[in-house]
Amino acid sequence: MVSRNLGKKVTGLLALGCAFSLPASAEESLFGSGKILATPGVIQVEGAGGSGLSTWAMISGYGTNREIGASAHHTYVTTDDFTLNATGVTVGLYDRLELSYTRQWFDTGSAGGRLGLGDGYNFNQDVVGAKLKVFGDAVYDQDTWMPQVSIGMQYKRADKGDIVRAVGAEDNDGFDYYIAASKVLLRQSLVVSGAARLTEANQFGLLGFGGPNGSNHSLQFEGSVAYLLSRRFVLGFDYRTKPDNLAFAREQDAKAAYVVWLPSKHFTVTAAAVDLGDIALQGRQQGFYLSMQVGF
């Protein structure tokens, strides 16, 4: 398991993000949207700024280093046997620190009956996150290959502790720690991002944390490539590896191909085809992802 010292160090680094420069004068607006359209990304399924499945190094929202940017989002994912809804809020403080909260509802549908839980049984989860930009600027450092780098953590708590332990999970809550590097290549109209995540979450945490096949944090990868078709449309691809901790059912990597429509900085729609791999003995789960984001 990741040591308490690692958690304290990461928490300490995130706390440094509180030392910000406030607006130069009281006349300047506290909330703003000075960033270039599309460059902050959207909100991923756990509430962090990024793409659909992957976390980016960019701080969410369109606020610059003198502004606060915030957004509310709702995500709907439906696969062959399951449905996931996620709603939350994300705040970017002075393009340095990101704070987020997301509530997830995982509906097992008729698969719940086959698993002995009852049709429509729900696994729910709360995710609280924080991300700190450490160095670099993904957009404005165009004269160097140096990416923007951020570190972050997410605390996740599944609400069905007795059930997730019955299927083999060790705990119903846990921490993810990650480091992300992202680069916007304006000339090529590309965004390239990758992240290394230490996690023990089963199915993103919805089925608890740890298990017979692995009780410690393991290193996982998530990556994303996005191409800006125009000012209003983005095409992209996500890939994310996941640990395989539970003995009763294998867990496989997740992937998504998505399109983002950005009619303005205040409203964004993301649609994607997703493949989440095998879930809970119900076979390969493929389906559709739709997310709407409102910024203010």
CSV table of C-alpha atoms in Angstrom, one decimal:
chain,number,residue,atom,x,y,z
A,1,MET,CA,0.0,0.0,0.0
A,2,VAL,CA,1.2,3.5,-0.7
A,3,SER,CA,2.8,4.7,2.5
A,4,ARG,CA,1.3,7.5,4.6
A,5,ASN,CA,4.4,9.5,4.0
A,6,LEU,CA,3.6,9.5,0.2
A,7,GLY,CA,0.1,10.7,1.0
A,8,LYS,CA,1.4,13.4,3.2
A,9,LYS,CA,3.9,14.6,0.6
A,10,VAL,CA,1.3,14.8,-2.1
A,11,THR,CA,-1.1,16.6,0.2
A,12,GLY,CA,1.6,19.0,1.1
A,13,LEU,CA,2.4,19.8,-2.5
A,14,LEU,CA,-1.3,20.3,-3.2
A,15,ALA,CA,-1.5,22.7,-0.3
A,16,LEU,CA,1.1,24.9,-1.9
A,17,GLY,CA,-1.5,25.8,-4.5
A,18,CYS,CA,-3.2,28.0,-2.0
A,19,ALA,CA,-0.4,30.6,-2.3
A,20,PHE,CA,-1.9,32.4,-5.4
A,21,SER,CA,-1.6,35.9,-6.8
A,22,LEU,CA,-5.0,37.6,-6.4
A,23,PRO,CA,-6.3,40.0,-9.0
A,24,ALA,CA,-4.2,43.1,-9.4
A,25,SER,CA,-7.1,45.4,-8.5
A,26,ALA,CA,-10.5,45.1,-7.0
A,27,GLU,CA,-12.0,46.2,-10.3
A,28,GLU,CA,-10.9,43.0,-12.0
A,29,SER,CA,-13.5,40.3,-12.2
A,30,LEU,CA,-12.9,37.4,-9.9
A,31,PHE,CA,-14.6,34.9,-12.2
A,32,GLY,CA,-13.5,34.9,-15.8
A,33,SER,CA,-12.9,32.9,-19.0
A,34,GLY,CA,-9.7,34.2,-20.5
A,35,LYS,CA,-8.2,30.9,-21.7
A,36,ILE,CA,-8.3,29.8,-25.4
A,37,LEU,CA,-11.4,27.8,-26.3
A,38,ALA,CA,-11.0,24.0,-25.9
A,39,THR,CA,-7.6,24.2,-24.3
A,40,PRO,CA,-8.7,23.3,-20.7
A,41,GLY,CA,-10.3,20.1,-22.0
A,42,VAL,CA,-13.6,18.9,-20.6
A,43,ILE,CA,-14.5,17.0,-17.3
A,44,GLN,CA,-13.7,13.3,-17.2
A,45,VAL,CA,-15.9,10.7,-15.6
A,46,GLU,CA,-14.4,11.1,-12.1
A,47,GLY,CA,-14.7,14.9,-12.1
A,48,ALA,CA,-11.1,16.0,-13.0
A,49,GLY,CA,-10.3,18.2,-16.0
A,50,GLY,CA,-9.3,16.1,-19.0
A,51,SER,CA,-11.2,14.1,-21.6
A,52,GLY,CA,-13.8,11.3,-21.1
A,53,LEU,CA,-11.7,8.7,-19.4
A,54,SER,CA,-8.3,10.4,-19.0
A,55,THR,CA,-7.0,13.1,-16.7
A,56,TRP,CA,-5.1,16.0,-18.2
A,57,ALA,CA,-2.5,18.3,-16.6
A,58,MET,CA,-4.5,21.4,-17.5
A,59,ILE,CA,-6.5,23.0,-14.7
A,60,SER,CA,-10.2,22.9,-15.4
A,61,GLY,CA,-12.2,26.0,-16.3
A,62,TYR,CA,-11.4,29.0,-18.5
A,63,GLY,CA,-10.1,31.2,-15.7
A,64,THR,CA,-6.6,32.5,-16.2
A,65,ASN,CA,-3.9,33.0,-13.5
A,66,ARG,CA,-5.9,36.0,-12.3
A,67,GLU,CA,-9.3,34.4,-12.5
A,68,ILE,CA,-11.5,31.6,-11.1
A,69,GLY,CA,-13.2,29.2,-13.5
A,70,ALA,CA,-16.0,26.8,-12.5
A,71,SER,CA,-18.3,24.3,-14.1
A,72,ALA,CA,-21.1,21.8,-13.4
A,73,HIS,CA,-21.3,18.6,-15.4
A,74,HIS,CA,-23.4,15.5,-15.9
A,75,THR,CA,-22.3,12.3,-17.6
A,76,TYR,CA,-24.3,9.4,-18.8
A,77,VAL,CA,-22.8,6.1,-19.9
A,78,THR,CA,-24.7,3.1,-21.1
A,79,THR,CA,-23.2,-0.3,-22.1
A,80,ASP,CA,-24.6,-3.7,-23.0
A,81,ASP,CA,-25.7,-4.4,-19.4
A,82,PHE,CA,-25.0,-1.4,-17.2
A,83,THR,CA,-25.7,2.3,-16.9
A,84,LEU,CA,-23.6,5.0,-15.1
A,85,ASN,CA,-24.7,8.5,-14.3
A,86,ALA,CA,-22.2,11.1,-12.8
A,87,THR,CA,-22.9,14.6,-11.6
A,88,GLY,CA,-20.5,17.1,-10.1
A,89,VAL,CA,-18.8,20.5,-9.9
A,90,THR,CA,-15.2,21.4,-10.6
A,91,VAL,CA,-13.5,24.7,-9.8
A,92,GLY,CA,-10.1,26.0,-11.2
A,93,LEU,CA,-8.4,28.5,-9.0
A,94,TYR,CA,-6.1,31.0,-10.8
A,95,ASP,CA,-5.0,28.3,-13.3
A,96,ARG,CA,-3.0,26.6,-10.5
A,97,LEU,CA,-5.3,24.5,-8.3
A,98,GLU,CA,-8.3,22.4,-9.3
A,99,LEU,CA,-10.9,21.1,-6.8
A,100,SER,CA,-13.7,18.7,-7.7
A,101,TYR,CA,-16.6,16.7,-6.4
A,102,THR,CA,-18.6,14.1,-8.3
A,103,ARG,CA,-21.3,11.6,-7.4
A,104,GLN,CA,-21.7,8.5,-9.4
A,105,TRP,CA,-24.7,6.1,-9.7
A,106,PHE,CA,-23.9,2.7,-11.3
A,107,ASP,CA,-27.1,0.8,-12.2
A,108,THR,CA,-26.7,-2.9,-12.8
A,109,GLY,CA,-30.0,-3.3,-14.6
A,110,SER,CA,-31.0,-6.9,-15.3
A,111,ALA,CA,-27.4,-8.0,-14.7
A,112,GLY,CA,-28.1,-7.3,-11.0
A,113,GLY,CA,-30.6,-10.1,-11.0
A,114,ARG,CA,-28.2,-12.5,-12.7
A,115,LEU,CA,-25.6,-11.6,-10.0
A,116,GLY,CA,-28.0,-12.3,-7.2
A,117,LEU,CA,-28.4,-8.6,-6.2
A,118,GLY,CA,-31.7,-7.9,-7.7
A,119,ASP,CA,-32.7,-6.1,-10.9
A,120,GLY,CA,-31.6,-2.5,-11.0
A,121,TYR,CA,-29.3,-2.8,-8.0
A,122,ASN,CA,-27.2,0.4,-7.7
A,123,PHE,CA,-23.5,0.9,-6.6
A,124,ASN,CA,-22.9,4.5,-5.8
A,125,GLN,CA,-19.7,6.4,-5.2
A,126,ASP,CA,-18.5,9.9,-4.2
A,127,VAL,CA,-15.2,11.2,-5.6
A,128,VAL,CA,-13.4,14.2,-4.2
A,129,GLY,CA,-10.4,15.4,-6.1
A,130,ALA,CA,-7.6,18.0,-6.1
A,131,LYS,CA,-5.0,18.8,-8.8
A,132,LEU,CA,-2.0,21.1,-8.6
A,133,LYS,CA,-0.1,22.5,-11.6
A,134,VAL,CA,3.6,22.0,-10.8
A,135,PHE,CA,5.3,23.6,-13.8
A,136,GLY,CA,5.0,24.4,-17.5
A,137,ASP,CA,2.2,25.7,-19.6
A,138,ALA,CA,0.6,23.4,-22.1
A,139,VAL,CA,-0.6,26.2,-24.4
A,140,TYR,CA,1.8,29.1,-24.1
A,141,ASP,CA,5.1,27.2,-24.0
A,142,GLN,CA,5.1,26.7,-27.8
A,143,ASP,CA,8.8,27.3,-28.2
A,144,THR,CA,9.7,24.2,-26.1
A,145,TRP,CA,8.7,20.6,-26.0
A,146,MET,CA,8.3,20.9,-22.2
A,147,PRO,CA,4.8,19.8,-21.2
A,148,GLN,CA,2.6,21.1,-18.5
A,149,VAL,CA,2.9,18.8,-15.5
A,150,SER,CA,0.4,18.5,-12.6
A,151,ILE,CA,0.0,16.2,-9.7
A,152,GLY,CA,-3.3,15.2,-8.1
A,153,MET,CA,-5.3,12.9,-5.9
A,154,GLN,CA,-8.8,11.6,-5.7
A,155,TYR,CA,-10.5,10.2,-2.6
A,156,LYS,CA,-13.2,7.7,-3.6
A,157,ARG,CA,-15.9,6.1,-1.3
A,158,ALA,CA,-18.3,3.4,-2.5
A,159,ASP,CA,-21.5,3.3,-0.5
A,160,LYS,CA,-22.1,-0.5,-0.6
A,161,GLY,CA,-19.4,-1.5,1.8
A,162,ASP,CA,-20.9,-4.9,2.7
A,163,ILE,CA,-21.5,-5.9,-0.9
A,164,VAL,CA,-18.1,-4.9,-2.3
A,165,ARG,CA,-16.4,-6.8,0.5
A,166,ALA,CA,-18.6,-9.8,-0.2
A,167,VAL,CA,-17.3,-9.9,-3.8
A,168,GLY,CA,-13.7,-9.8,-2.6
A,169,ALA,CA,-12.8,-6.1,-2.2
A,170,GLU,CA,-10.7,-5.2,0.9
A,171,ASP,CA,-12.2,-1.8,1.4
A,172,ASN,CA,-15.0,0.5,0.2
A,173,ASP,CA,-12.8,3.6,0.1
A,174,GLY,CA,-9.4,4.6,-1.1
A,175,PHE,CA,-7.1,7.2,-2.6
A,176,ASP,CA,-5.8,7.5,-6.2
A,177,TYR,CA,-2.6,9.5,-6.8
A,178,TYR,CA,-1.5,10.7,-10.2
A,179,ILE,CA,1.0,12.7,-12.2
A,180,ALA,CA,-0.1,14.1,-15.6
A,181,ALA,CA,1.8,15.7,-18.5
A,182,SER,CA,0.0,17.5,-21.3
A,183,LYS,CA,1.0,19.5,-24.4
A,184,VAL,CA,-1.1,21.6,-26.8
A,185,LEU,CA,0.6,21.7,-30.2
A,186,LEU,CA,-1.2,24.7,-31.8
A,187,ARG,CA,0.5,24.4,-35.2
A,188,GLN,CA,-0.6,20.8,-35.5
A,189,SER,CA,-4.0,21.3,-33.8
A,190,LEU,CA,-3.2,18.5,-31.4
A,191,VAL,CA,-3.4,17.9,-27.7
A,192,VAL,CA,-1.3,15.0,-26.3
A,193,SER,CA,-1.6,13.9,-22.7
A,194,GLY,CA,-0.5,11.1,-20.5
A,195,ALA,CA,-0.8,10.2,-16.8
A,196,ALA,CA,0.6,7.7,-14.4
A,197,ARG,CA,-1.9,6.7,-11.7
A,198,LEU,CA,-1.3,4.8,-8.4
A,199,THR,CA,-4.6,3.1,-7.6
A,200,GLU,CA,-6.2,0.0,-6.0
A,201,ALA,CA,-9.7,0.9,-7.3
A,202,ASN,CA,-11.9,-1.9,-8.8
A,203,GLN,CA,-13.9,-0.6,-11.8
A,204,PHE,CA,-12.9,3.0,-11.0
A,205,GLY,CA,-13.8,2.3,-7.3
A,206,LEU,CA,-17.4,1.3,-7.8
A,207,LEU,CA,-16.6,-2.3,-6.8
A,208,GLY,CA,-14.3,-1.2,-3.9
A,209,PHE,CA,-10.6,-1.3,-3.5
A,210,GLY,CA,-8.0,-4.1,-3.5
A,211,GLY,CA,-8.7,-7.8,-3.5
A,212,PRO,CA,-7.3,-11.3,-3.6
A,213,ASN,CA,-5.3,-10.6,-6.8
A,214,GLY,CA,-3.8,-7.3,-5.5
A,215,SER,CA,-4.1,-5.5,-2.2
A,216,ASN,CA,-1.6,-2.7,-2.9
A,217,HIS,CA,-1.7,0.4,-5.1
A,218,SER,CA,-0.5,-0.5,-8.6
A,219,LEU,CA,0.8,1.8,-11.3
A,220,GLN,CA,-1.7,2.3,-14.2
A,221,PHE,CA,-1.5,4.5,-17.4
A,222,GLU,CA,-4.1,6.7,-19.0
A,223,GLY,CA,-3.5,8.6,-22.2
A,224,SER,CA,-5.3,10.8,-24.7
A,225,VAL,CA,-4.8,12.3,-28.1
A,226,ALA,CA,-7.2,15.0,-29.4
A,227,TYR,CA,-7.3,16.7,-32.8
A,228,LEU,CA,-9.0,20.1,-33.2
A,229,LEU,CA,-11.1,19.9,-36.4
A,230,SER,CA,-12.2,23.5,-36.0
A,231,ARG,CA,-12.8,26.0,-33.2
A,232,ARG,CA,-16.0,24.2,-32.3
A,233,PHE,CA,-15.2,20.5,-32.8
A,234,VAL,CA,-12.6,18.2,-31.4
A,235,LEU,CA,-12.0,14.5,-32.1
A,236,GLY,CA,-10.1,12.3,-29.7
A,237,PHE,CA,-9.2,8.9,-28.3
A,238,ASP,CA,-8.6,7.8,-24.7
A,239,TYR,CA,-6.9,4.7,-23.4
A,240,ARG,CA,-6.8,3.7,-19.7
A,241,THR,CA,-5.4,0.7,-17.9
A,242,LYS,CA,-7.1,-0.7,-14.8
A,243,PRO,CA,-5.9,-3.1,-12.0
A,244,ASP,CA,-7.3,-6.6,-11.9
A,245,ASN,CA,-7.7,-7.2,-8.1
A,246,LEU,CA,-10.9,-9.2,-7.8
A,247,ALA,CA,-10.8,-13.0,-8.1
A,248,PHE,CA,-14.4,-13.5,-9.2
A,249,ALA,CA,-14.2,-11.5,-12.4
A,250,ARG,CA,-11.4,-10.1,-14.5
A,251,GLU,CA,-11.0,-6.4,-15.2
A,252,GLN,CA,-9.8,-5.1,-18.5
A,253,ASP,CA,-8.5,-1.8,-19.9
A,254,ALA,CA,-11.0,0.9,-21.0
A,255,LYS,CA,-11.0,2.9,-24.2
A,256,ALA,CA,-13.1,5.6,-25.9
A,257,ALA,CA,-13.3,7.5,-29.2
A,258,TYR,CA,-15.0,10.8,-28.7
A,259,VAL,CA,-16.2,14.1,-30.4
A,260,VAL,CA,-16.6,17.3,-28.5
A,261,TRP,CA,-18.8,20.2,-29.5
A,262,LEU,CA,-17.9,23.6,-28.1
A,263,PRO,CA,-20.6,26.2,-29.1
A,264,SER,CA,-19.1,28.5,-26.4
A,265,LYS,CA,-16.8,28.6,-23.4
A,266,HIS,CA,-20.0,28.2,-21.2
A,267,PHE,CA,-21.4,25.0,-22.8
A,268,THR,CA,-19.8,21.8,-24.0
A,269,VAL,CA,-21.1,18.5,-25.2
A,270,THR,CA,-19.0,15.3,-25.4
A,271,ALA,CA,-20.2,12.1,-27.1
A,272,ALA,CA,-18.2,8.9,-27.3
A,273,ALA,CA,-18.2,5.3,-28.2
A,274,VAL,CA,-16.7,3.4,-25.2
A,275,ASP,CA,-15.3,-0.1,-24.5
A,276,LEU,CA,-14.9,-0.8,-20.8
A,277,GLY,CA,-13.9,-4.5,-21.2
A,278,ASP,CA,-15.4,-7.3,-19.1
A,279,ILE,CA,-17.4,-6.2,-16.0
A,280,ALA,CA,-18.6,-8.6,-13.3
A,281,LEU,CA,-18.8,-11.7,-15.4
A,282,GLN,CA,-21.3,-10.0,-17.9
A,283,GLY,CA,-18.9,-10.0,-20.8
A,284,ARG,CA,-17.4,-7.2,-22.8
A,285,GLN,CA,-19.2,-3.9,-22.1
A,286,GLN,CA,-19.4,-1.6,-25.1
A,287,GLY,CA,-21.7,1.4,-25.4
A,288,PHE,CA,-22.2,5.1,-25.6
A,289,TYR,CA,-21.0,8.1,-23.5
A,290,LEU,CA,-22.6,11.5,-23.3
A,291,SER,CA,-21.5,14.4,-21.1
A,292,MET,CA,-22.7,18.0,-20.8
A,293,GLN,CA,-20.8,20.7,-19.1
A,294,VAL,CA,-21.9,24.2,-18.1
A,295,GLY,CA,-19.2,26.8,-17.3
A,296,PHE,CA,-19.5,29.9,-15.3
